[in-house]
């Protein structure tokens, strides 16, 4: 199995897409989280959903040791696609995925970077949720939303899920931004107005990470606001990627 098959899932392959949107999951998330978005954007935009090691079809693999290791893997899968195709790549990352998307964009410049549910890289918080016991971690997950109650209440599913989320939290909480030149692509930030993980100031601080256009969209809701606004977000992505010269959605 080559890197592309290992790291990238195409739920709805498109013959002639206007763009390819690489979607990077949140902590504890998997490629399948982006199946609905892929269905909605097809066939104009082809979604390449990233699968991190240690979950779903990669369950038997060891977890990544760092954000850099994740970026290395995704970059290795994407670079041949970028080299062999004229179809532009854009990146979308939610929460932990926003960090991976940003670091990936520093190596492989995209058409557009969409970051969701995450403060700007230069905004540091001293978070140690990965050190909580299982009960404390479950409380955090319940507060954030995004994890089905059936998973949180099932002992067998918890035994599979909690080590994954704990490791992902460790990766994001140990990540440190290394200063460098701003990106040359536009950045669109999406955030929930009641997200405990991101303040509006932390969201708008992404402006300092690009020399191109910047836009910040605020939606009602918490950390997983995007589930309540799925169609609006899909419409925004389509406008940005298919008709970039159109008025803002």
XYZ file of C-alpha atoms in Angstrom:
249
model
C 0.000 0.000 0.000
C 1.481 3.366 -1.016
C 1.382 6.566 1.029
C -1.664 7.930 -0.785
C -3.777 4.848 -0.077
C -2.609 4.831 3.542
C -3.187 8.497 4.376
C -5.929 9.690 2.010
C -9.487 8.484 1.428
C -11.567 9.594 -1.576
C -15.175 8.904 -0.723
C -16.504 10.495 -3.943
C -13.842 10.472 -6.680
C -14.368 13.255 -9.201
C -13.363 13.154 -12.851
C -12.747 16.892 -13.329
C -12.900 18.766 -10.029
C -12.205 22.487 -9.866
C -10.130 21.870 -6.734
C -9.205 19.174 -4.238
C -9.866 19.888 -0.582
C -7.606 18.041 1.854
C -9.545 17.635 5.116
C -7.675 17.025 8.368
C -9.589 15.674 11.388
C -9.758 16.900 14.973
C -8.253 15.126 17.978
C -9.786 11.668 18.178
C -11.335 12.145 14.743
C -10.966 10.110 11.584
C -11.328 10.501 7.834
C -14.964 9.377 7.906
C -15.917 12.580 9.745
C -15.665 14.326 6.379
C -17.845 11.890 4.418
C -20.911 14.222 4.500
C -18.836 17.199 3.354
C -17.331 15.131 0.546
C -20.806 14.126 -0.650
C -22.031 17.719 -0.549
C -19.069 19.228 -2.440
C -18.840 16.520 -5.115
C -18.356 16.695 -8.075
C -17.129 20.306 -8.149
C -14.658 19.803 -5.313
C -13.038 16.469 -4.564
C -12.413 15.866 -0.870
C -9.265 13.988 0.165
C -9.948 12.975 3.766
C -6.831 12.330 5.826
C -6.636 9.203 7.969
C -4.233 9.460 10.882
C -2.574 6.267 12.162
C -4.136 4.430 15.080
C -7.809 4.534 14.031
C -10.344 2.831 11.738
C -8.493 1.083 8.885
C -5.169 2.043 10.539
C -6.183 0.850 13.993
C -3.302 -1.597 14.351
C -0.668 1.061 13.695
C 1.096 2.940 16.450
C 0.113 6.533 17.155
C 2.092 9.458 15.762
C 4.725 10.823 18.117
C 4.346 14.482 17.102
C 2.522 16.930 14.873
C 5.608 16.955 12.649
C 5.273 13.204 12.148
C 1.675 13.639 11.001
C 2.706 16.435 8.653
C 5.490 14.270 7.233
C 3.023 11.496 6.446
C 0.384 13.706 4.847
C 3.001 15.620 2.861
C 4.467 12.380 1.547
C 1.028 11.339 0.272
C 0.110 14.719 -1.222
C 3.343 15.803 -2.876
C 3.063 13.313 -5.798
C -0.562 14.397 -6.355
C 0.428 18.064 -6.438
C 3.306 17.313 -8.794
C 1.288 15.247 -11.263
C -1.974 17.231 -11.449
C -3.034 20.738 -12.408
C -5.975 20.599 -10.003
C -5.170 22.962 -7.108
C -5.075 21.735 -3.522
C -6.727 23.530 -0.611
C -6.555 22.514 3.051
C -9.286 22.372 5.711
C -8.477 21.446 9.291
C -10.647 21.430 12.405
C -9.101 21.761 15.885
C -5.951 19.582 15.870
C -6.417 19.313 12.116
C -5.968 23.087 11.827
C -2.474 22.795 13.311
C -1.578 19.984 10.905
C -3.059 21.935 7.979
C -1.064 25.051 8.854
C 2.249 23.211 9.141
C 1.452 21.344 5.934
C 0.780 24.659 4.168
C 4.254 25.841 5.175
C 5.712 22.923 3.191
C 3.203 22.591 0.356
C 1.566 25.959 -0.422
C -2.175 25.501 -1.055
C -4.703 27.486 -3.028
C -6.470 28.350 0.246
C -6.136 27.422 3.920
C -9.318 26.946 5.973
C -8.815 26.594 9.723
C -11.606 25.818 12.154
C -11.963 25.634 15.921
C -8.344 26.478 16.684
C -6.440 29.505 17.906
C -3.621 30.951 15.788
C -0.328 29.043 16.041
C 1.425 31.894 17.832
C -1.228 31.965 20.595
C 0.060 29.660 23.329
C -2.081 28.128 26.078
C -0.704 25.900 28.827
C -3.117 22.988 28.411
C -2.613 19.533 29.917
C -5.811 17.693 29.225
C -3.877 14.641 28.077
C -2.746 14.142 31.701
C -6.318 13.864 33.041
C -7.595 10.529 34.268
C -10.233 8.779 32.181
C -13.133 10.380 34.061
C -11.669 13.850 33.565
C -11.069 13.211 29.878
C -14.643 12.015 29.438
C -15.912 15.214 31.072
C -13.897 17.302 28.604
C -15.249 15.321 25.661
C -18.824 15.683 26.891
C -18.368 19.449 27.298
C -16.840 19.870 23.838
C -19.452 17.772 22.059
C -18.662 16.011 18.804
C -18.450 12.553 20.420
C -21.634 10.496 20.365
C -23.056 9.649 23.779
C -23.167 6.000 22.705
C -19.358 6.039 22.497
C -18.845 7.787 25.834
C -21.240 5.411 27.629
C -19.912 2.160 26.139
C -16.959 0.658 28.108
C -15.599 -1.286 25.119
C -15.708 1.717 22.797
C -14.168 3.932 25.475
C -11.284 1.484 25.824
C -10.573 1.905 22.097
C -11.231 5.614 21.919
C -9.632 7.139 25.010
C -6.001 6.204 24.200
C -6.448 7.804 20.767
C -7.880 11.055 22.071
C -5.297 11.183 24.859
C -2.437 10.869 22.387
C -3.953 13.458 20.050
C -4.328 15.888 22.947
C -0.701 15.255 23.835
C 0.342 16.136 20.282
C -1.558 19.418 20.195
C -0.614 20.420 23.736
C 3.075 19.823 23.087
C 3.031 21.628 19.712
C 5.036 24.846 19.633
C 4.961 27.284 16.748
C 8.319 28.072 15.167
C 8.271 31.659 13.831
C 8.697 32.048 10.087
C 7.467 33.982 7.059
C 3.694 34.287 6.654
C 1.920 32.050 4.174
C 1.274 33.412 0.699
C -2.225 31.906 0.405
C -5.536 33.282 1.719
C -6.638 32.088 5.155
C -10.270 31.703 6.150
C -10.903 31.125 9.857
C -14.124 29.545 11.086
C -15.034 29.552 14.765
C -17.958 29.078 17.129
C -19.033 31.991 19.295
C -19.214 29.736 22.378
C -16.111 27.624 21.747
C -14.128 27.309 25.005
C -11.001 26.414 23.038
C -10.857 29.634 20.982
C -11.522 33.275 21.782
C -12.331 35.726 19.020
C -8.955 37.425 19.545
C -7.187 34.077 19.203
C -9.148 33.349 16.024
C -8.436 36.703 14.389
C -4.747 36.361 15.301
C -4.494 34.019 12.290
C -4.369 37.239 10.263
C -0.688 37.518 11.113
C 0.054 34.185 9.437
C -0.702 35.237 5.865
C 0.394 37.974 3.498
C -2.708 37.327 1.361
C -6.438 37.790 2.015
C -7.853 36.983 5.439
C -11.413 36.308 6.542
C -12.860 35.242 9.906
C -16.345 33.723 10.056
C -18.095 33.369 13.420
C -20.972 30.893 13.810
C -23.276 30.175 16.707
C -22.228 27.171 18.742
C -19.385 25.562 20.623
C -16.323 23.606 19.569
C -18.283 21.512 17.079
C -20.375 24.412 15.758
C -19.655 23.154 12.226
C -22.104 20.274 12.641
C -24.957 22.764 13.122
C -23.871 24.816 10.108
C -22.743 22.093 7.715
C -24.563 23.450 4.653
C -23.455 27.054 5.208
C -19.852 25.946 5.553
C -20.056 23.756 2.446
C -21.487 26.718 0.513
C -18.631 28.922 1.709
C -16.036 26.345 0.671
C -17.637 25.971 -2.747
C -17.597 29.719 -3.359
C -13.974 30.027 -2.285
C -12.761 27.081 -4.344
C -14.991 26.947 -7.406
C -15.698 30.633 -7.972
C -12.988 32.488 -6.046
C -13.781 35.781 -7.790
C -17.437 35.686 -6.699
C -18.739 37.893 -3.892
C -18.142 36.442 -0.432
C -20.748 33.963 0.723
